[in-house]
Amino acid sequence: MSSPQHTNTPAQKHSSTRTLQHTTALQRGNEERFVTEKIHVSTTINGEAVEFLCDARQSLLELLRDGLSLTGCKEGCNNGNCGACTVMMNHLPVNSCCVLAVEAEDAEIETVEGIAAQGQLHPVQQCFLQGAALQCGICTPGFIVTVKALLEQNPHPTEQEIRFALAGNLCRCTGYDKIIRSVQAAAEILQEAKS
Amino acid sequence: MATGNGSGWQVRHWTHRFFTITTITTGAGAFALQNFQYAAPTTVDDAIQALSEHGEQAKMLAGGTDIIVQLREGMCEADAVIDIKRIEELMQLEYSSRVGLQLGAGVPCWKIYQHAELSVAYPALVDATRIIGGWQIQSRASVGGNLCNASPAADTIPTLIAHNAVCHIAGPQGRRSLPVEQFCAAPGRNILQPGEILVALTFPPPLPKASSAYERFIPRNEMDIAAAGAASWVQLDDTGERIVKARIALGAVAPTPIFAQEASSWLVGQPVNDETFVEAGEIAKKVASPIDDMRGTREYRVHLVGVLTKRTLAKATHRAQAE
Ligand SMILES: Cc1cc2nc3c(=O)[nH]c(=O)nc-3n(C[C@H](O)[C@H](O)[C@H](O)COP(=O)(O)OP(=O)(O)OC[C@H]3O[C@@H](n4cnc5c(N)ncnc54)[C@H](O)[C@@H]3O)c2cc1C
Ligand code: FES
Ligand code: FES
């Protein structure tokens, strides 16, 4: 999370723009002023072709949140333990804090923002709401991304399979039970929708 | 909570050279990655070349689940990060029951446990890849990275030793190979020389009436580092009642994962029963020289070696009999 003293840096103001031309223009501006060696990356995010310039050191999490204003993925631990930053990369859940933004070249990235189709919440999202599977909510986007991936791979997971698949997503509020029940409810809805 | 992003913003406006100054003035740079050059070579030779140019200051990047965290937390530094995932040879997984397994150094865990034949041919390796971190980590973490990182508690290393796997290394002087048990030198240190990279691991073909198992003990149910780990590989005679050959390896109980030579040799010719497994565990304990830390005392870990050796031998034997 950005610490308050940085919220007025020029880059942050500009970062509210999501279009890549803006990001690119901004970075170009920086290049002229500060002679940084930015790397050009072409990738796909939520089905859209996206290009950006970044530093080698930037994590995918940093780039998504600060560069592209996709703030659905959260920074919890920034070291791979909590799963709040989970996004799909080439159809696998990954911790975006442990991926360099430059590694997104040619990859397909899906974030929580891409899950609700045409403004309609996905059954997993609906069930989390209805099942009160969240309190503070910081872990929720990471859970939603992982759960959706789980149910696509294994439509009828047992409770143990659910807990195992979600071992990389930590929640400090709910005690997990409501999350597990919401996953089971979502699995049922998805099943009904199929049949 | 880490202020990585906060300081990251600041850093972005400065050139690489000014980073240190920025860190001092904002006081929030501790968890930001310092900038470095990034290269994604497509051949082993190009990777060696890039590595040679930057010397000690170049770090290889496989799944990044160790190295990105270490760089961010200041546990190591890099001028250049060399991504190996675009080198075909390092991403290959080839298996045949006749030749065995050739595992590129960058192949991630999920590819191994999703491969139906490998669960039968190298069950201990598959056991280990299933419990490294959670799903998000397994999507990226490679066995090669687990080995090169050389943690005494690395979960795959005892299984590589038990399976008698060989490391294939390429460097400016050419290629060389050596058994996995000779690869780790000290906690976090391996025997790779400047400019060398791990290319692949090879595993001998599975033998009839043979199988393996890996178990670790962790204080939590998931997502923790082993307090102790044991991998056992056994081959039984035709009756399935006597051990013909065995390899036991231990993790987290010495500066590097170790081959329990004496226990392995002692098992040759022994009957398959609980007494045998218990006795092998007692012998294995002799090579354990663990430290005290928050995951367990020395005594506790030595005790665990006995328990885990016994359990993995029983499991491996059971699997071999079921073949
Ligand atoms: C939340 C979390 C949980 C974890 N849980 C476990 C666990 O349960 N068990 C466990 O054993 N580990 C665990 N780890 C550690 C880590 O995930 C593993 O060690 C993993 O296998 C490392 O692989 P990687 O591909 O990500 O390696 P990287 O981080 O990319 O590389 C690791 C090291 O090896 C070097 N390297 C990589 N490839 C090569 C090569 N081809 N040639 C030369 N050097 C190379 C790198 O420079 C680096 O020093 C965990 C990590 C996290 C963040
Ligand atoms: S912020 Fe990435 S795992 Fe916690
Ligand atoms: S709802 Fe607060 S951490 Fe999960």
Coordinates of C-alpha atoms and ligand atoms in Angstrom, one line a residue:
Chain A
M1 CA 0.0 0.0 0.0
S2 CA 1.3 3.4 -0.8
S3 CA 2.3 5.3 2.3
P4 CA 0.6 8.7 2.6
Q5 CA 3.6 10.9 2.1
H6 CA 3.8 9.7 -1.5
T7 CA 0.3 10.2 -2.6
N8 CA 0.9 13.5 -4.3
T9 CA 3.9 12.6 -6.4
P10 CA 3.3 13.5 -10.0
A11 CA 3.4 9.9 -11.1
Q12 CA 0.6 9.0 -8.8
K13 CA -1.6 11.7 -10.2
H14 CA -1.0 10.5 -13.7
S15 CA -1.4 6.9 -12.8
S16 CA -5.2 7.3 -12.5
T17 CA -5.2 7.0 -16.3
R18 CA -5.6 3.5 -17.3
T19 CA -5.0 3.8 -21.0
L20 CA -1.6 2.7 -22.0
Q21 CA -0.8 5.6 -24.3
H22 CA -0.9 7.8 -21.2
T23 CA 1.4 5.6 -19.2
T24 CA 3.7 5.4 -22.1
A25 CA 3.7 9.2 -22.6
L26 CA 4.3 9.6 -18.9
Q27 CA 7.2 7.3 -18.9
R28 CA 8.6 8.9 -22.0
G29 CA 8.4 12.2 -20.2
N30 CA 10.3 10.6 -17.3
E31 CA 12.9 9.3 -19.7
E32 CA 13.6 12.7 -21.0
R33 CA 13.9 14.2 -17.6
F34 CA 15.6 11.4 -15.8
V35 CA 17.3 9.2 -18.3
T36 CA 16.0 5.9 -17.0
E37 CA 16.2 2.7 -18.9
K38 CA 12.6 1.7 -19.2
I39 CA 11.7 -1.7 -20.7
H40 CA 8.8 -2.0 -23.2
V41 CA 6.4 -4.8 -22.5
S42 CA 3.5 -6.1 -24.6
T43 CA 1.0 -8.3 -22.8
T44 CA -2.7 -9.1 -22.6
I45 CA -4.6 -8.1 -19.5
N46 CA -8.2 -9.2 -19.1
G47 CA -8.4 -10.0 -22.8
E48 CA -7.1 -6.6 -23.9
A49 CA -3.7 -6.0 -25.6
V50 CA -1.7 -3.8 -23.4
E51 CA 1.7 -2.2 -23.7
F52 CA 3.6 -0.4 -21.0
L53 CA 7.1 0.8 -20.0
C54 CA 8.5 -0.3 -16.7
D55 CA 11.7 -0.6 -14.7
A56 CA 13.1 -4.1 -14.5
R57 CA 12.8 -3.9 -10.7
Q58 CA 9.0 -3.3 -10.7
S59 CA 6.8 -6.2 -9.6
L60 CA 3.7 -7.1 -11.7
L61 CA 1.7 -6.1 -8.6
E62 CA 3.3 -2.6 -8.5
L63 CA 2.7 -2.2 -12.2
L64 CA -0.9 -3.3 -12.2
R65 CA -1.8 -1.1 -9.2
D66 CA 0.3 1.9 -9.7
G67 CA 0.9 1.9 -13.4
L68 CA -2.4 0.7 -14.7
S69 CA -4.7 1.5 -11.8
L70 CA -5.9 -2.1 -11.5
T71 CA -6.1 -1.8 -7.8
G72 CA -8.1 -5.0 -7.3
C73 CA -5.0 -7.0 -6.5
K74 CA -3.8 -6.0 -3.0
E75 CA -0.4 -5.8 -1.4
G76 CA -0.5 -7.7 1.9
C77 CA 2.9 -9.1 2.6
N78 CA 4.9 -8.4 -0.6
N79 CA 6.8 -11.7 -0.1
G80 CA 4.6 -14.5 -1.5
N81 CA 2.9 -15.6 1.6
C82 CA -0.6 -14.0 1.8
G83 CA -2.0 -14.3 -1.7
A84 CA -3.8 -10.9 -1.6
C85 CA -2.0 -10.1 -4.9
T86 CA -3.1 -13.2 -6.7
V87 CA -3.7 -12.8 -10.5
M88 CA -3.9 -15.4 -13.2
M89 CA -0.8 -15.6 -15.5
N90 CA -1.1 -17.9 -18.5
H91 CA -4.1 -19.5 -16.8
L92 CA -2.3 -20.2 -13.5
P93 CA -2.7 -18.4 -10.2
V94 CA 0.5 -16.5 -9.2
N95 CA 1.5 -14.0 -6.6
S96 CA 1.9 -10.8 -8.6
C97 CA 4.3 -9.5 -5.9
C98 CA 6.7 -12.3 -6.9
V99 CA 6.5 -11.7 -10.6
L100 CA 8.5 -9.0 -12.4
A101 CA 6.4 -6.8 -14.6
V102 CA 8.8 -7.5 -17.5
E103 CA 8.0 -11.2 -17.2
A104 CA 4.5 -10.3 -18.4
E105 CA 5.8 -10.0 -22.0
D106 CA 3.6 -12.1 -24.3
A107 CA 1.7 -13.5 -21.3
E108 CA -2.0 -13.5 -20.6
I109 CA -2.9 -11.8 -17.3
E110 CA -6.3 -11.9 -15.7
T111 CA -7.1 -9.8 -12.7
V112 CA -10.1 -9.7 -10.4
E113 CA -11.4 -6.7 -12.5
G114 CA -11.9 -9.1 -15.4
I115 CA -14.2 -11.5 -13.5
A116 CA -17.5 -9.7 -13.4
A117 CA -18.8 -10.0 -17.0
Q118 CA -20.8 -7.0 -18.2
G119 CA -21.3 -5.7 -14.7
Q120 CA -22.8 -9.0 -13.6
L121 CA -21.0 -10.5 -10.5
H122 CA -19.6 -13.9 -11.1
P123 CA -21.2 -16.7 -8.9
V124 CA -18.1 -16.8 -6.8
Q125 CA -18.4 -13.1 -6.1
Q126 CA -22.1 -13.4 -5.4
C127 CA -21.6 -16.3 -3.0
F128 CA -18.8 -14.5 -1.1
L129 CA -21.2 -11.5 -0.6
Q130 CA -24.2 -13.7 0.3
G131 CA -22.1 -16.0 2.5
A132 CA -20.4 -13.0 4.3
A133 CA -17.1 -14.6 3.4
L134 CA -15.3 -11.3 4.1
Q135 CA -14.9 -8.7 6.8
C136 CA -12.2 -6.2 6.1
G137 CA -12.0 -7.5 2.5
I138 CA -8.4 -7.1 1.7
C139 CA -7.9 -10.8 1.1
T140 CA -11.1 -11.1 -1.0
P141 CA -9.9 -10.3 -4.5
G142 CA -7.1 -12.8 -4.1
F143 CA -9.5 -15.5 -2.9
I144 CA -12.0 -14.7 -5.7
V145 CA -9.2 -15.2 -8.3
T146 CA -8.0 -18.5 -6.8
V147 CA -11.5 -19.9 -6.2
K148 CA -12.6 -19.2 -9.7
A149 CA -9.5 -21.0 -11.0
L150 CA -10.1 -23.9 -8.6
L151 CA -13.7 -24.4 -9.7
E152 CA -12.8 -24.2 -13.4
Q153 CA -10.2 -27.0 -12.8
N154 CA -12.2 -29.0 -10.3
P155 CA -16.0 -28.3 -10.4
H156 CA -16.7 -30.5 -7.3
P157 CA -13.9 -30.0 -4.8
T158 CA -14.1 -31.6 -1.4
E159 CA -13.7 -29.4 1.6
Q160 CA -10.1 -30.7 1.9
E161 CA -9.4 -29.9 -1.7
I162 CA -10.8 -26.4 -1.2
R163 CA -8.6 -25.8 1.8
F164 CA -5.6 -27.2 0.1
A165 CA -6.1 -25.0 -3.0
L166 CA -6.6 -22.0 -0.8
A167 CA -3.5 -22.6 1.4
G168 CA -1.7 -19.7 -0.3
N169 CA -4.5 -17.2 0.5
L170 CA -4.5 -15.9 4.0
C171 CA -7.4 -14.3 5.8
R172 CA -7.0 -12.7 9.2
C173 CA -10.7 -11.9 9.7
T174 CA -13.1 -14.7 8.8
G175 CA -11.6 -17.8 10.2
Y176 CA -12.1 -19.4 6.7
D177 CA -15.3 -21.3 7.4
K178 CA -17.5 -18.8 5.7
I179 CA -15.1 -18.8 2.8
I180 CA -15.2 -22.6 2.4
R181 CA -19.0 -22.5 2.6
S182 CA -19.2 -19.8 0.0
V183 CA -16.9 -21.8 -2.3
Q184 CA -19.2 -24.8 -1.9
A185 CA -22.3 -22.7 -2.7
A186 CA -20.6 -21.2 -5.8
A187 CA -19.7 -24.7 -7.0
E188 CA -23.4 -25.7 -6.7
I189 CA -24.6 -22.6 -8.6
L190 CA -22.0 -23.2 -11.4
Q191 CA -23.1 -26.8 -11.6
E192 CA -26.8 -25.9 -11.9
A193 CA -26.0 -23.3 -14.6
K194 CA -24.3 -26.1 -16.5
S195 CA -27.1 -28.6 -16.3
Chain B
M1 CA 3.4 -3.8 6.4
A2 CA 6.0 -3.3 3.8
T3 CA 6.0 0.1 2.1
G4 CA 7.4 -1.2 -1.2
N5 CA 5.0 0.5 -3.4
G6 CA 5.2 3.8 -1.6
S7 CA 8.9 4.0 -1.9
G8 CA 8.7 2.5 -5.4
W9 CA 6.9 5.6 -6.6
Q10 CA 9.6 7.8 -5.4
V11 CA 12.3 5.6 -6.9
R12 CA 10.7 5.7 -10.3
H13 CA 11.4 9.4 -10.6
W14 CA 15.1 9.0 -10.0
T15 CA 17.7 7.3 -12.1
H16 CA 19.2 4.1 -10.9
R17 CA 22.2 6.0 -9.6
F18 CA 20.2 8.2 -7.3
F19 CA 18.3 5.3 -5.7
T20 CA 20.3 5.2 -2.5
I21 CA 19.8 8.9 -1.9
T22 CA 16.1 8.5 -2.4
T23 CA 16.0 5.7 0.1
I24 CA 17.7 7.7 2.7
T25 CA 15.5 10.8 2.2
T26 CA 12.2 8.9 2.2
G27 CA 13.3 6.3 4.7
A28 CA 10.9 3.9 3.0
G29 CA 13.1 2.0 0.6
A30 CA 13.9 -1.1 2.6
F31 CA 11.4 -3.3 0.8
A32 CA 11.7 -1.9 -2.7
L33 CA 13.7 -3.8 -5.2
Q34 CA 16.7 -1.8 -6.4
N35 CA 16.8 -1.5 -10.1
F36 CA 18.8 -3.9 -12.3
Q37 CA 19.2 -4.9 -15.9
Y38 CA 17.0 -7.6 -17.1
A39 CA 17.8 -10.1 -19.8
A40 CA 15.8 -13.0 -21.1
P41 CA 18.3 -15.0 -23.3
T42 CA 17.0 -17.9 -25.4
T43 CA 20.0 -20.1 -25.5
V44 CA 22.2 -21.6 -22.8
D45 CA 25.3 -19.9 -24.4
D46 CA 23.7 -16.5 -24.2
A47 CA 22.8 -17.0 -20.6
I48 CA 26.4 -17.9 -19.8
Q49 CA 27.6 -14.9 -21.7
A50 CA 25.3 -12.6 -19.8
L51 CA 26.3 -14.2 -16.5
S52 CA 30.0 -13.9 -17.3
E53 CA 29.6 -10.2 -18.1
H54 CA 28.1 -9.3 -14.7
G55 CA 30.0 -11.7 -12.5
E56 CA 28.7 -12.2 -9.0
Q57 CA 26.3 -9.3 -9.5
A58 CA 24.1 -11.3 -11.9
K59 CA 21.3 -13.5 -10.6
M60 CA 19.4 -16.1 -12.4
L61 CA 15.6 -15.9 -12.3
A62 CA 13.5 -19.1 -12.7
G63 CA 10.2 -18.8 -10.8
G64 CA 11.4 -15.9 -8.7
T65 CA 9.8 -17.2 -5.5
D66 CA 13.1 -17.1 -3.7
I67 CA 15.2 -14.6 -5.6
I68 CA 12.6 -11.8 -6.0
V69 CA 11.8 -12.0 -2.3
Q70 CA 15.6 -12.1 -1.4
L71 CA 16.4 -9.1 -3.6
R72 CA 13.5 -7.1 -2.2
E73 CA 14.3 -7.9 1.4
G74 CA 18.0 -7.0 0.8
M75 CA 19.3 -10.5 1.5
C76 CA 21.2 -10.3 -1.8
E77 CA 22.0 -7.7 -4.5
A78 CA 22.0 -7.8 -8.3
D79 CA 23.1 -5.6 -11.1
A80 CA 21.4 -7.9 -13.6
V81 CA 18.7 -10.5 -13.5
I82 CA 18.8 -13.2 -16.1
D83 CA 15.5 -14.8 -16.8
I84 CA 16.0 -18.4 -17.8
K85 CA 12.4 -19.2 -18.8
R86 CA 12.8 -18.5 -22.5
I87 CA 15.6 -21.1 -22.9
E88 CA 13.9 -24.1 -24.3
E89 CA 16.3 -26.7 -22.9
L90 CA 15.7 -25.4 -19.4
M91 CA 11.9 -25.6 -19.7
Q92 CA 11.8 -29.1 -21.1
L93 CA 10.3 -32.1 -19.3
E94 CA 10.9 -35.4 -21.0
Y95 CA 10.0 -38.7 -19.6
S96 CA 10.1 -42.3 -20.9
S97 CA 10.1 -45.4 -18.8
R98 CA 13.2 -46.6 -20.7
V99 CA 15.4 -43.5 -20.4
G100 CA 14.0 -41.9 -17.3
L101 CA 13.3 -38.3 -16.6
Q102 CA 15.1 -35.2 -18.0
L103 CA 13.9 -32.2 -16.1
G104 CA 14.9 -28.7 -17.3
A105 CA 16.1 -26.6 -14.4
G106 CA 13.2 -24.1 -14.8
V107 CA 10.3 -26.5 -15.0
P108 CA 7.7 -25.4 -12.4
C109 CA 6.3 -27.7 -9.7
W110 CA 2.8 -27.9 -11.2
K111 CA 4.0 -29.5 -14.4
I112 CA 5.6 -32.3 -12.4
Y113 CA 2.6 -33.2 -10.2
Q114 CA 0.2 -32.9 -13.1
H115 CA 2.2 -35.4 -15.1
A116 CA 0.4 -38.7 -14.6
E117 CA 3.4 -41.0 -15.3
L118 CA 5.7 -39.1 -12.9
S119 CA 3.5 -39.9 -9.8
V120 CA 4.2 -43.5 -10.5
A121 CA 7.8 -43.3 -11.6
Y122 CA 9.1 -40.7 -9.0
P123 CA 6.5 -40.4 -6.3
A124 CA 8.8 -38.8 -3.7
L125 CA 9.6 -35.9 -6.1
V126 CA 5.9 -35.5 -6.8
D127 CA 5.1 -35.6 -3.0
A128 CA 7.6 -32.7 -2.6
T129 CA 6.4 -30.5 -5.5
R130 CA 2.8 -30.7 -4.1
I131 CA 3.7 -29.2 -0.8
I132 CA 6.1 -26.4 -1.8
G133 CA 4.2 -23.2 -0.8
G134 CA 0.6 -22.9 -2.0
W135 CA -0.9 -23.1 -5.5
Q136 CA 0.4 -19.7 -6.5
I137 CA 3.9 -20.6 -5.5
Q138 CA 3.7 -24.0 -7.3
S139 CA 2.7 -22.2 -10.5
R140 CA 6.1 -20.7 -10.6
A141 CA 8.6 -22.4 -8.3
S142 CA 11.0 -24.7 -10.1
V143 CA 12.9 -27.7 -8.8
G144 CA 16.1 -26.3 -10.3
G145 CA 15.5 -23.1 -8.3
N146 CA 14.8 -25.0 -5.2
L147 CA 18.1 -26.9 -5.6
C148 CA 20.2 -23.8 -6.6
N149 CA 18.8 -21.8 -3.7
A150 CA 20.4 -24.6 -1.5
S151 CA 18.3 -24.1 1.6
P152 CA 18.9 -26.9 4.1
A153 CA 15.2 -27.3 4.3
A154 CA 14.4 -27.3 0.6
D155 CA 11.7 -29.9 0.1
T156 CA 12.7 -31.3 -3.3
I157 CA 16.4 -31.8 -2.6
P158 CA 16.1 -35.0 -0.4
T159 CA 13.9 -36.5 -3.0
L160 CA 16.4 -35.7 -5.8
I161 CA 19.1 -37.4 -3.7
A162 CA 16.9 -40.4 -2.9
H163 CA 16.1 -40.8 -6.6
N164 CA 19.8 -40.7 -7.5
A165 CA 19.3 -37.6 -9.7
V166 CA 22.2 -36.0 -11.5
C167 CA 22.8 -32.2 -12.1
H168 CA 23.9 -31.1 -15.5
I169 CA 25.7 -27.8 -15.5
A170 CA 26.9 -25.5 -18.3
G171 CA 29.5 -22.8 -18.0
P172 CA 32.2 -20.9 -19.9
Q173 CA 34.4 -24.0 -19.7
G174 CA 31.8 -26.3 -21.1
R175 CA 29.5 -28.8 -19.5
R176 CA 29.8 -31.1 -16.5
S177 CA 27.6 -33.3 -14.4
L178 CA 27.5 -34.4 -10.8
P179 CA 25.2 -36.2 -8.4
V180 CA 22.8 -34.0 -6.5
E181 CA 24.2 -34.9 -3.1
Q182 CA 27.4 -33.0 -4.1
F183 CA 25.6 -29.9 -5.3
C184 CA 24.9 -28.0 -2.1
A185 CA 27.9 -26.5 -0.2
A186 CA 26.4 -24.6 2.8
P187 CA 23.1 -23.0 3.7
G188 CA 22.2 -20.9 0.6
R189 CA 25.4 -21.9 -1.2
N190 CA 26.0 -24.3 -4.1
I191 CA 29.0 -25.4 -6.0
L192 CA 28.3 -23.5 -9.2
Q193 CA 31.4 -21.6 -10.4
P194 CA 31.2 -18.0 -11.8
G195 CA 29.4 -18.1 -15.1
E196 CA 27.8 -21.6 -14.6
I197 CA 24.2 -22.4 -14.7
L198 CA 22.2 -25.5 -13.9
V199 CA 20.7 -26.8 -17.1
A200 CA 18.8 -29.9 -16.1
L201 CA 18.4 -32.8 -13.7
T202 CA 18.2 -36.3 -15.0
F203 CA 16.7 -39.2 -13.1
P204 CA 17.4 -42.9 -13.8
P205 CA 14.5 -44.9 -15.3
P206 CA 12.2 -46.4 -12.7
L207 CA 13.0 -49.9 -11.7
P208 CA 10.6 -52.8 -11.2
K209 CA 9.4 -53.3 -7.6
A210 CA 10.8 -49.9 -6.6
S211 CA 9.1 -46.8 -5.2
S212 CA 9.7 -43.8 -3.0
A213 CA 8.1 -41.3 -0.6
Y214 CA 8.8 -37.9 0.9
E215 CA 7.4 -36.5 4.1
R216 CA 8.3 -33.4 6.1
F217 CA 7.2 -32.2 9.5
I218 CA 6.0 -28.6 9.7
P219 CA 4.5 -26.9 12.7
R220 CA 1.5 -25.8 10.6
N221 CA -0.7 -27.8 8.2
E222 CA 0.4 -25.9 5.0
M223 CA 2.7 -23.2 3.9
D224 CA 5.6 -23.6 6.2
I225 CA 9.3 -24.6 6.2
A226 CA 10.3 -28.1 7.2
A227 CA 11.5 -28.7 10.7
A228 CA 12.8 -32.0 9.2
G229 CA 12.2 -33.9 6.1
A230 CA 13.0 -37.4 4.8
A231 CA 12.9 -39.0 1.4
S232 CA 13.1 -42.8 1.0
W233 CA 13.6 -44.8 -2.2
V234 CA 13.4 -48.6 -2.0
Q235 CA 13.7 -51.5 -4.4
L236 CA 12.2 -54.9 -3.3
D237 CA 12.9 -58.4 -4.4
D238 CA 10.4 -60.4 -6.5
T239 CA 8.5 -61.6 -3.5
G240 CA 8.1 -58.0 -2.3
E241 CA 9.3 -59.1 1.2
R242 CA 12.9 -58.1 1.2
I243 CA 14.8 -54.9 0.4
V244 CA 17.3 -55.1 -2.4
K245 CA 18.4 -51.5 -2.5
A246 CA 17.6 -48.3 -0.7
R247 CA 18.4 -44.6 -0.7
I248 CA 17.4 -42.3 2.2
A249 CA 18.0 -38.6 2.2
L250 CA 17.3 -36.0 4.9
G251 CA 16.4 -32.3 4.9
A252 CA 16.6 -29.5 7.5
V253 CA 18.8 -31.4 9.9
A254 CA 22.3 -30.4 8.6
P255 CA 23.8 -27.4 6.8
T256 CA 22.8 -29.0 3.5
P257 CA 20.3 -31.8 2.6
I258 CA 22.2 -35.1 3.1
F259 CA 22.4 -38.6 1.9
A260 CA 22.0 -41.1 4.8
Q261 CA 24.6 -43.5 3.5
E262 CA 24.9 -45.9 6.4
A263 CA 21.2 -46.3 6.9
S264 CA 20.7 -46.9 3.1
S265 CA 23.5 -49.6 3.0
W266 CA 22.2 -51.3 6.1
L267 CA 18.8 -51.8 4.5
V268 CA 20.2 -54.0 1.8
G269 CA 18.9 -57.6 2.3
Q270 CA 16.6 -56.6 5.3
P271 CA 13.1 -58.0 5.5
V272 CA 10.2 -55.6 5.0
N273 CA 8.7 -55.0 8.5
D274 CA 8.3 -52.3 11.1
E275 CA 11.5 -53.3 13.0
T276 CA 13.5 -52.8 9.9
F277 CA 12.1 -49.3 9.3
V278 CA 12.6 -48.3 13.0
E279 CA 16.2 -49.5 13.0
A280 CA 16.9 -47.7 9.7
G281 CA 15.5 -44.6 11.3
E282 CA 17.8 -45.0 14.3
I283 CA 20.8 -45.3 12.0
A284 CA 19.7 -42.3 10.0
K285 CA 19.6 -40.2 13.2
K286 CA 23.3 -40.5 13.5
V287 CA 24.0 -38.3 10.5
A288 CA 21.6 -35.5 11.6
S289 CA 23.3 -32.5 13.1
P290 CA 20.4 -30.0 13.3
I291 CA 20.2 -26.6 14.9
D292 CA 17.8 -25.2 17.4
D293 CA 15.4 -22.7 16.0
M294 CA 11.8 -21.6 16.2
R295 CA 10.6 -24.7 14.3
G296 CA 12.1 -27.1 16.7
T297 CA 15.0 -27.9 19.0
R298 CA 17.9 -30.1 18.1
E299 CA 16.6 -33.0 20.0
Y300 CA 13.2 -32.7 18.5
R301 CA 14.6 -32.7 15.0
V302 CA 16.7 -35.7 15.6
H303 CA 13.7 -37.5 16.9
L304 CA 11.8 -36.4 13.8
V305 CA 14.5 -38.0 11.6
G306 CA 13.7 -41.4 13.1
V307 CA 10.0 -41.0 12.7
L308 CA 10.0 -39.6 9.2
T309 CA 12.6 -42.2 8.0
K310 CA 10.4 -45.0 9.3
R311 CA 7.2 -43.5 7.8
T312 CA 8.7 -42.8 4.4
L313 CA 10.2 -46.3 4.2
A314 CA 6.9 -47.8 5.0
K315 CA 5.1 -45.7 2.5
A316 CA 7.7 -46.3 -0.3
T317 CA 7.6 -50.1 0.4
H318 CA 3.8 -50.1 0.3
R319 CA 3.9 -48.2 -3.0
A320 CA 6.5 -50.6 -4.4
Q321 CA 4.4 -53.7 -3.3
A322 CA 1.3 -52.2 -5.0
E323 CA 3.1 -52.0 -8.3
Ligands
LIG1 C1 5.4 -18.3 0.3 C2 6.5 -19.2 0.0 C3 6.4 -20.5 0.4 C4 7.5 -21.4 0.1 N1 7.4 -22.7 0.5 C5 8.4 -23.6 0.3 C6 8.3 -24.9 0.7 O1 7.3 -25.3 1.3 N2 9.4 -25.7 0.5 C7 10.5 -25.3 -0.1 O2 11.4 -26.1 -0.3 N3 10.6 -24.0 -0.6 C8 9.6 -23.1 -0.4 N4 9.7 -21.8 -0.8 C9 10.9 -21.4 -1.5 C10 10.8 -21.4 -3.0 O3 9.5 -21.3 -3.5 C11 11.4 -22.7 -3.6 O4 12.8 -22.8 -3.1 C12 11.4 -22.7 -5.1 O5 11.5 -24.0 -5.6 C13 12.4 -21.8 -5.8 O6 12.3 -22.0 -7.2 P1 12.2 -20.7 -8.2 O7 12.0 -21.3 -9.5 O8 11.1 -19.8 -7.7 O9 13.6 -20.1 -7.9 P2 14.2 -18.6 -8.1 O10 13.7 -17.8 -7.0 O11 14.0 -18.1 -9.5 O12 15.7 -19.0 -7.9 C14 16.2 -19.5 -6.7 C15 17.8 -19.4 -6.7 O13 18.4 -20.3 -7.6 C16 19.1 -19.5 -8.6 N5 18.8 -20.2 -9.9 C17 17.6 -20.5 -10.4 N6 17.7 -21.2 -11.5 C18 19.0 -21.4 -11.7 C19 19.7 -22.0 -12.8 N7 19.1 -22.7 -13.8 N8 21.1 -22.0 -12.7 C20 21.7 -21.4 -11.6 N9 21.0 -20.8 -10.6 C21 19.7 -20.8 -10.7 C22 18.6 -18.1 -8.5 O14 19.5 -17.2 -8.9 C23 18.3 -18.0 -7.1 O15 19.4 -17.8 -6.3 C24 8.6 -20.9 -0.5 C25 8.7 -19.6 -1.0 C26 7.6 -18.8 -0.7 C27 7.7 -17.3 -1.1
FES2 S1 1.3 -9.5 -1.4 FE1 1.9 -11.0 -2.7 S2 1.6 -12.8 -1.6 FE2 1.2 -11.2 -0.1
FES3 S1 -11.6 -10.4 5.3 FE1 -10.0 -9.4 6.4 S2 -8.3 -10.6 5.8 FE2 -9.9 -11.7 5.0

